[in-house]
Amino acid sequence: MKKFLLAVASVVLGAASAQAADLAAHYTKAPVMAPAYNWTGFYVGGNVGGQWGSSDPTTSTVWSPSGYFIGNNVRALNAVGAQHVNSSSVTGGFTAGYNWQVNQAVFGLEGDINYFGFKDSATGSAKYPCCASSFTVNSSVSADWLATIRGRIGFLATPSWLIYATGGAAIADVKANFNFTDTDDAATESGSIRDTRVGWTAGVGGEYAVGNGWSLKAEYLYVDLGRATTTSTNLTGLTQGPFPSSVFTHSVDLKSNIVRVGVNYKFGGPVVARY
């Protein structure tokens, strides 16, 4: 009986030792750390898209006892002088900025300068209420370039996918020309505006990091450059005038919607490890 028990114990101990040795031979590696994209750093890029803008240029005058117009004629001119133009064009240019990533939030400062391509004109004519003669008012508005300086604040939907809001200053060189012509004595008046306007812009966008510092973005911006105004007293006719008391006021505003896509390249910056 003792021999039998010893034999059984030897078999059990041998099996346990073999199992322990087998377990010791298997192990699991720690997962390899992969680099996660970090948005902190300086970047440059380019963009291309389209702009759809509008402007309301106006020409108006006032009645004066020594002026050219009588009351009803002033009202008719002011009504025709309230004009509207639309413009759409391709836009594109260059971008530079810097981002700071704090956990899942990204804060940034970005500037860009772009070809804007805003250009349009309007013409209106009418007869004076008093008489058979008529008049015409012409307006033209253009802005060749647009620059913005904007803050950005966003959050990371994934380590590579940034969704952001942006807003700041918009700057453009706005040009407008105005002409009034009258069939009576060929009376004419003209005015012009050229003003580097500083307005505001705001929008939203998304940017996706594709790796090695490169990212792709798409964004929408609304731009409002406010209104500029000038006056003139140069109304004169072929045989009459001048009429300095007939003061003309010209003004122009400019608003635009911009949709564009772009590519950015970020220089250096830290790399964060992830499992």
mmCIF file of C-alpha atoms in Angstrom:
data_model
loop_
_atom_site.group_PDB
_atom_site.id
_atom_site.type_symbol
_atom_site.label_atom_id
_atom_site.label_comp_id
_atom_site.label_asym_id
_atom_site.label_seq_id
_atom_site.Cartn_x
_atom_site.Cartn_y
_atom_site.Cartn_z
ATOM 1 C CA MET A 1 0.000 0.000 0.000
ATOM 2 C CA LYS A 2 2.827 2.389 0.894
ATOM 3 C CA LYS A 3 4.530 1.636 -2.419
ATOM 4 C CA PHE A 4 1.284 2.397 -4.263
ATOM 5 C CA LEU A 5 0.819 5.750 -2.506
ATOM 6 C CA LEU A 6 4.431 6.694 -3.194
ATOM 7 C CA ALA A 7 3.962 5.906 -6.857
ATOM 8 C CA VAL A 8 0.783 8.030 -7.068
ATOM 9 C CA ALA A 9 2.509 10.953 -5.324
ATOM 10 C CA SER A 10 5.416 10.779 -7.745
ATOM 11 C CA VAL A 11 3.082 10.949 -10.742
ATOM 12 C CA VAL A 12 1.130 13.940 -9.311
ATOM 13 C CA LEU A 13 4.284 15.861 -8.427
ATOM 14 C CA GLY A 14 5.786 15.208 -11.861
ATOM 15 C CA ALA A 15 2.675 16.455 -13.625
ATOM 16 C CA ALA A 16 2.570 19.595 -11.448
ATOM 17 C CA SER A 17 6.226 20.340 -12.177
ATOM 18 C CA ALA A 18 5.696 19.946 -15.921
ATOM 19 C CA GLN A 19 2.680 22.253 -15.833
ATOM 20 C CA ALA A 20 4.618 24.897 -13.889
ATOM 21 C CA ALA A 21 7.463 24.732 -16.366
ATOM 22 C CA ASP A 22 5.024 25.090 -19.246
ATOM 23 C CA LEU A 23 3.374 28.120 -17.674
ATOM 24 C CA ALA A 24 6.726 29.782 -17.074
ATOM 25 C CA ALA A 25 7.591 29.477 -20.741
ATOM 26 C CA HIS A 26 4.587 31.647 -21.924
ATOM 27 C CA TYR A 27 4.448 35.411 -21.414
ATOM 28 C CA THR A 28 2.697 38.447 -22.965
ATOM 29 C CA LYS A 29 4.585 41.415 -24.367
ATOM 30 C CA ALA A 30 3.660 44.937 -23.328
ATOM 31 C CA PRO A 31 1.952 46.776 -26.193
ATOM 32 C CA VAL A 32 4.248 48.852 -28.395
ATOM 33 C CA MET A 33 3.837 52.591 -27.894
ATOM 34 C CA ALA A 34 2.779 54.431 -31.080
ATOM 35 C CA PRO A 35 3.383 58.169 -31.528
ATOM 36 C CA ALA A 36 0.212 60.316 -31.370
ATOM 37 C CA TYR A 37 -0.020 63.516 -33.394
ATOM 38 C CA ASN A 38 0.522 66.645 -31.301
ATOM 39 C CA TRP A 39 -0.847 69.927 -32.631
ATOM 40 C CA THR A 40 1.554 72.255 -30.815
ATOM 41 C CA GLY A 41 3.866 74.122 -33.165
ATOM 42 C CA PHE A 42 4.294 76.642 -35.968
ATOM 43 C CA TYR A 43 2.740 75.863 -39.366
ATOM 44 C CA VAL A 44 2.431 77.313 -42.855
ATOM 45 C CA GLY A 45 0.071 76.400 -45.655
ATOM 46 C CA GLY A 46 -2.046 77.359 -48.617
ATOM 47 C CA ASN A 47 -5.765 77.520 -49.361
ATOM 48 C CA VAL A 48 -8.161 77.829 -52.278
ATOM 49 C CA GLY A 49 -11.907 78.315 -52.431
ATOM 50 C CA GLY A 50 -14.661 80.710 -53.394
ATOM 51 C CA GLN A 51 -16.186 83.942 -52.104
ATOM 52 C CA TRP A 52 -19.754 85.180 -52.498
ATOM 53 C CA GLY A 53 -20.057 88.832 -51.525
ATOM 54 C CA SER A 54 -22.369 91.842 -51.690
ATOM 55 C CA SER A 55 -22.201 95.617 -51.352
ATOM 56 C CA ASP A 56 -24.691 98.462 -51.077
ATOM 57 C CA PRO A 57 -23.077 101.560 -52.639
ATOM 58 C CA THR A 58 -25.087 104.746 -52.181
ATOM 59 C CA THR A 59 -25.181 108.183 -53.775
ATOM 60 C CA SER A 60 -27.287 110.936 -52.225
ATOM 61 C CA THR A 61 -27.518 114.714 -52.127
ATOM 62 C CA VAL A 62 -29.307 117.428 -50.164
ATOM 63 C CA TRP A 63 -31.474 120.354 -51.114
ATOM 64 C CA SER A 64 -29.959 123.820 -50.953
ATOM 65 C CA PRO A 65 -31.532 127.187 -51.922
ATOM 66 C CA SER A 66 -28.468 127.916 -54.058
ATOM 67 C CA GLY A 67 -28.062 124.347 -55.258
ATOM 68 C CA TYR A 68 -28.825 122.553 -58.495
ATOM 69 C CA PHE A 69 -31.873 120.546 -57.379
ATOM 70 C CA ILE A 70 -35.376 121.261 -56.201
ATOM 71 C CA GLY A 71 -36.887 119.103 -53.442
ATOM 72 C CA ASN A 72 -38.660 116.414 -55.475
ATOM 73 C CA ASN A 73 -35.609 115.931 -57.686
ATOM 74 C CA VAL A 74 -33.413 115.316 -54.640
ATOM 75 C CA ARG A 75 -35.708 112.543 -53.444
ATOM 76 C CA ALA A 76 -35.684 110.914 -56.888
ATOM 77 C CA LEU A 77 -31.883 110.986 -57.081
ATOM 78 C CA ASN A 78 -31.495 109.539 -53.583
ATOM 79 C CA ALA A 79 -33.850 106.670 -54.423
ATOM 80 C CA VAL A 80 -31.936 105.733 -57.589
ATOM 81 C CA GLY A 81 -28.609 106.175 -55.755
ATOM 82 C CA ALA A 82 -29.403 103.389 -53.263
ATOM 83 C CA GLN A 83 -27.857 100.536 -55.254
ATOM 84 C CA HIS A 84 -26.783 96.924 -54.724
ATOM 85 C CA VAL A 85 -24.046 94.766 -56.269
ATOM 86 C CA ASN A 86 -23.053 91.102 -55.925
ATOM 87 C CA SER A 87 -19.752 89.415 -56.663
ATOM 88 C CA SER A 88 -18.445 85.859 -56.666
ATOM 89 C CA SER A 89 -14.955 84.662 -57.505
ATOM 90 C CA VAL A 90 -12.240 82.128 -56.820
ATOM 91 C CA THR A 91 -10.043 83.037 -53.859
ATOM 92 C CA GLY A 92 -6.737 81.619 -52.678
ATOM 93 C CA GLY A 93 -3.571 82.439 -50.810
ATOM 94 C CA PHE A 94 -1.194 81.623 -47.970
ATOM 95 C CA THR A 95 -1.602 80.867 -44.269
ATOM 96 C CA ALA A 96 0.702 80.838 -41.223
ATOM 97 C CA GLY A 97 -0.050 80.210 -37.568
ATOM 98 C CA TYR A 98 0.823 78.608 -34.256
ATOM 99 C CA ASN A 99 -1.128 76.076 -32.177
ATOM 100 C CA TRP A 100 -0.965 75.124 -28.498
ATOM 101 C CA GLN A 101 -2.449 71.761 -27.526
ATOM 102 C CA VAL A 102 -3.659 71.336 -23.928
ATOM 103 C CA ASN A 103 -5.033 67.820 -23.463
ATOM 104 C CA GLN A 104 -7.996 67.617 -25.878
ATOM 105 C CA ALA A 105 -8.159 71.385 -26.483
ATOM 106 C CA VAL A 106 -6.207 73.282 -29.147
ATOM 107 C CA PHE A 107 -5.691 77.065 -29.050
ATOM 108 C CA GLY A 108 -4.143 78.948 -31.947
ATOM 109 C CA LEU A 109 -3.384 82.214 -33.689
ATOM 110 C CA GLU A 110 -3.588 82.294 -37.498
ATOM 111 C CA GLY A 111 -3.049 84.863 -40.237
ATOM 112 C CA ASP A 112 -3.588 84.671 -43.983
ATOM 113 C CA ILE A 113 -3.511 86.823 -47.100
ATOM 114 C CA ASN A 114 -5.545 85.927 -50.164
ATOM 115 C CA TYR A 115 -6.557 87.076 -53.593
ATOM 116 C CA PHE A 116 -10.144 88.234 -53.031
ATOM 117 C CA GLY A 117 -11.461 89.171 -56.459
ATOM 118 C CA PHE A 118 -14.540 91.174 -55.434
ATOM 119 C CA LYS A 119 -15.717 93.310 -58.379
ATOM 120 C CA ASP A 120 -19.095 94.513 -59.638
ATOM 121 C CA SER A 121 -20.982 97.630 -60.736
ATOM 122 C CA ALA A 122 -24.519 98.982 -60.883
ATOM 123 C CA THR A 123 -26.376 101.602 -62.967
ATOM 124 C CA GLY A 124 -29.706 103.302 -62.324
ATOM 125 C CA SER A 125 -31.629 105.920 -64.337
ATOM 126 C CA ALA A 126 -34.845 107.861 -63.877
ATOM 127 C CA LYS A 127 -36.713 110.975 -64.989
ATOM 128 C CA TYR A 128 -37.047 113.954 -62.694
ATOM 129 C CA PRO A 129 -40.574 114.444 -61.300
ATOM 130 C CA CYS A 130 -40.489 118.070 -62.351
ATOM 131 C CA CYS A 131 -39.621 117.765 -65.985
ATOM 132 C CA ALA A 132 -38.698 115.663 -68.990
ATOM 133 C CA SER A 133 -34.965 115.515 -68.354
ATOM 134 C CA SER A 134 -33.414 112.417 -66.810
ATOM 135 C CA PHE A 135 -30.336 111.403 -64.864
ATOM 136 C CA THR A 136 -28.117 108.365 -64.283
ATOM 137 C CA VAL A 137 -26.141 107.139 -61.248
ATOM 138 C CA ASN A 138 -23.267 104.661 -61.678
ATOM 139 C CA SER A 139 -21.432 102.805 -58.909
ATOM 140 C CA SER A 140 -18.575 100.300 -58.996
ATOM 141 C CA VAL A 141 -16.988 98.385 -56.101
ATOM 142 C CA SER A 142 -13.849 96.231 -55.973
ATOM 143 C CA ALA A 143 -11.415 94.642 -53.513
ATOM 144 C CA ASP A 144 -8.428 92.734 -54.865
ATOM 145 C CA TRP A 145 -7.057 91.195 -51.673
ATOM 146 C CA LEU A 146 -8.191 90.165 -48.206
ATOM 147 C CA ALA A 147 -6.117 89.442 -45.095
ATOM 148 C CA THR A 148 -7.291 88.083 -41.748
ATOM 149 C CA ILE A 149 -5.744 87.764 -38.287
ATOM 150 C CA ARG A 150 -7.746 85.304 -36.212
ATOM 151 C CA GLY A 151 -7.754 83.336 -33.012
ATOM 152 C CA ARG A 152 -8.716 79.671 -33.121
ATOM 153 C CA ILE A 153 -10.145 77.467 -30.391
ATOM 154 C CA GLY A 154 -11.009 73.834 -30.960
ATOM 155 C CA PHE A 155 -11.275 70.363 -29.520
ATOM 156 C CA LEU A 156 -9.982 67.024 -30.723
ATOM 157 C CA ALA A 157 -12.721 64.624 -31.771
ATOM 158 C CA THR A 158 -9.856 62.130 -32.232
ATOM 159 C CA PRO A 159 -6.093 62.711 -31.811
ATOM 160 C CA SER A 160 -5.950 63.509 -35.542
ATOM 161 C CA TRP A 161 -9.264 65.307 -36.067
ATOM 162 C CA LEU A 162 -9.599 68.949 -34.924
ATOM 163 C CA ILE A 163 -12.891 70.863 -34.992
ATOM 164 C CA TYR A 164 -12.569 74.595 -34.336
ATOM 165 C CA ALA A 165 -14.188 78.024 -34.239
ATOM 166 C CA THR A 166 -12.269 81.086 -35.386
ATOM 167 C CA GLY A 167 -12.674 84.852 -35.348
ATOM 168 C CA GLY A 168 -10.769 88.122 -35.522
ATOM 169 C CA ALA A 169 -9.923 91.032 -37.805
ATOM 170 C CA ALA A 170 -10.419 91.223 -41.583
ATOM 171 C CA ILE A 171 -8.495 93.753 -43.699
ATOM 172 C CA ALA A 172 -9.005 94.692 -47.363
ATOM 173 C CA ASP A 173 -8.335 97.588 -49.725
ATOM 174 C CA VAL A 174 -11.859 98.577 -50.801
ATOM 175 C CA LYS A 175 -12.262 100.790 -53.880
ATOM 176 C CA ALA A 176 -15.468 102.435 -55.115
ATOM 177 C CA ASN A 177 -16.244 104.934 -57.867
ATOM 178 C CA PHE A 178 -19.442 106.959 -58.298
ATOM 179 C CA ASN A 179 -20.748 109.093 -61.166
ATOM 180 C CA PHE A 180 -23.859 111.235 -61.553
ATOM 181 C CA THR A 181 -24.844 112.562 -64.989
ATOM 182 C CA ASP A 182 -27.766 114.771 -65.956
ATOM 183 C CA THR A 183 -29.145 115.339 -69.446
ATOM 184 C CA ASP A 184 -29.993 118.937 -68.547
ATOM 185 C CA ASP A 185 -26.902 121.017 -69.365
ATOM 186 C CA ALA A 186 -24.833 117.808 -69.213
ATOM 187 C CA ALA A 187 -24.349 118.273 -65.455
ATOM 188 C CA THR A 188 -21.938 115.788 -63.888
ATOM 189 C CA GLU A 189 -20.574 114.858 -60.468
ATOM 190 C CA SER A 190 -18.123 112.174 -59.386
ATOM 191 C CA GLY A 191 -16.682 110.710 -56.208
ATOM 192 C CA SER A 192 -14.343 107.900 -55.235
ATOM 193 C CA ILE A 193 -13.358 105.907 -52.177
ATOM 194 C CA ARG A 194 -10.160 103.974 -51.632
ATOM 195 C CA ASP A 195 -9.863 102.794 -48.062
ATOM 196 C CA THR A 196 -7.948 100.007 -46.334
ATOM 197 C CA ARG A 197 -10.879 98.749 -44.324
ATOM 198 C CA VAL A 198 -10.499 96.873 -41.026
ATOM 199 C CA GLY A 199 -13.572 94.826 -40.218
ATOM 200 C CA TRP A 200 -14.275 91.498 -38.576
ATOM 201 C CA THR A 201 -14.553 87.852 -39.533
ATOM 202 C CA ALA A 202 -15.823 84.683 -37.851
ATOM 203 C CA GLY A 203 -16.271 81.085 -38.899
ATOM 204 C CA VAL A 204 -15.852 77.384 -38.235
ATOM 205 C CA GLY A 205 -13.704 74.621 -39.665
ATOM 206 C CA GLY A 206 -12.194 71.189 -39.386
ATOM 207 C CA GLU A 207 -8.599 70.006 -39.799
ATOM 208 C CA TYR A 208 -7.293 66.449 -40.133
ATOM 209 C CA ALA A 209 -3.684 65.429 -39.464
ATOM 210 C CA VAL A 210 -2.478 62.982 -42.087
ATOM 211 C CA GLY A 211 0.977 62.497 -40.548
ATOM 212 C CA ASN A 212 4.566 63.715 -40.846
ATOM 213 C CA GLY A 213 3.470 67.266 -40.004
ATOM 214 C CA TRP A 214 0.867 67.535 -42.792
ATOM 215 C CA SER A 215 -2.804 68.298 -42.276
ATOM 216 C CA LEU A 216 -5.834 69.037 -44.466
ATOM 217 C CA LYS A 217 -8.522 71.566 -43.574
ATOM 218 C CA ALA A 218 -11.858 72.981 -44.701
ATOM 219 C CA GLU A 219 -13.441 76.139 -43.295
ATOM 220 C CA TYR A 220 -16.168 78.738 -43.674
ATOM 221 C CA LEU A 221 -15.649 82.457 -42.911
ATOM 222 C CA TYR A 222 -18.070 85.372 -42.844
ATOM 223 C CA VAL A 223 -16.447 88.778 -43.472
ATOM 224 C CA ASP A 224 -17.890 92.235 -42.748
ATOM 225 C CA LEU A 225 -15.694 95.221 -43.669
ATOM 226 C CA GLY A 226 -18.094 97.906 -42.480
ATOM 227 C CA ARG A 227 -18.936 101.102 -44.386
ATOM 228 C CA ALA A 228 -16.755 103.912 -45.756
ATOM 229 C CA THR A 229 -18.124 107.347 -46.694
ATOM 230 C CA THR A 230 -16.941 110.384 -48.638
ATOM 231 C CA THR A 231 -18.478 113.660 -49.850
ATOM 232 C CA SER A 232 -18.009 115.813 -52.939
ATOM 233 C CA THR A 233 -19.007 119.310 -54.072
ATOM 234 C CA ASN A 234 -17.878 119.085 -57.690
ATOM 235 C CA LEU A 235 -21.276 119.148 -59.422
ATOM 236 C CA THR A 236 -21.106 121.340 -62.520
ATOM 237 C CA GLY A 237 -22.825 121.692 -65.866
ATOM 238 C CA LEU A 238 -21.669 122.438 -69.381
ATOM 239 C CA THR A 239 -22.736 126.097 -69.106
ATOM 240 C CA GLN A 240 -23.838 126.320 -65.451
ATOM 241 C CA GLY A 241 -22.137 125.870 -62.112
ATOM 242 C CA PRO A 242 -20.250 124.834 -60.237
ATOM 243 C CA PHE A 243 -22.761 124.149 -57.432
ATOM 244 C CA PRO A 244 -20.719 123.672 -54.236
ATOM 245 C CA SER A 245 -23.841 123.848 -52.058
ATOM 246 C CA SER A 246 -25.171 120.680 -53.718
ATOM 247 C CA VAL A 247 -23.218 118.325 -51.490
ATOM 248 C CA PHE A 248 -23.111 114.689 -52.605
ATOM 249 C CA THR A 249 -22.486 111.836 -50.158
ATOM 250 C CA HIS A 250 -21.148 108.487 -51.374
ATOM 251 C CA SER A 251 -20.723 105.393 -49.247
ATOM 252 C CA VAL A 252 -19.878 101.722 -49.681
ATOM 253 C CA ASP A 253 -19.879 98.591 -47.541
ATOM 254 C CA LEU A 254 -18.698 95.051 -48.266
ATOM 255 C CA LYS A 255 -19.707 91.660 -46.869
ATOM 256 C CA SER A 256 -18.674 88.205 -48.042
ATOM 257 C CA ASN A 257 -19.086 84.492 -47.385
ATOM 258 C CA ILE A 258 -15.957 82.401 -47.986
ATOM 259 C CA VAL A 259 -15.660 78.626 -48.262
ATOM 260 C CA ARG A 260 -12.180 77.163 -48.755
ATOM 261 C CA VAL A 261 -9.988 74.112 -48.347
ATOM 262 C CA GLY A 262 -6.307 74.044 -47.554
ATOM 263 C CA VAL A 263 -3.193 72.113 -46.590
ATOM 264 C CA ASN A 264 -0.837 72.963 -43.704
ATOM 265 C CA TYR A 265 2.627 71.781 -42.738
ATOM 266 C CA LYS A 266 3.675 71.934 -39.061
ATOM 267 C CA PHE A 267 7.338 72.271 -38.179
ATOM 268 C CA GLY A 268 8.675 70.055 -35.384
ATOM 269 C CA GLY A 269 6.736 70.036 -32.139
ATOM 270 C CA PRO A 270 6.580 67.383 -29.415
ATOM 271 C CA VAL A 271 5.408 63.817 -29.983
ATOM 272 C CA VAL A 272 3.160 62.175 -27.387
ATOM 273 C CA ALA A 273 3.299 58.421 -26.919
ATOM 274 C CA ARG A 274 0.131 56.352 -26.821
ATOM 275 C CA TYR A 275 -0.677 52.624 -26.553
#
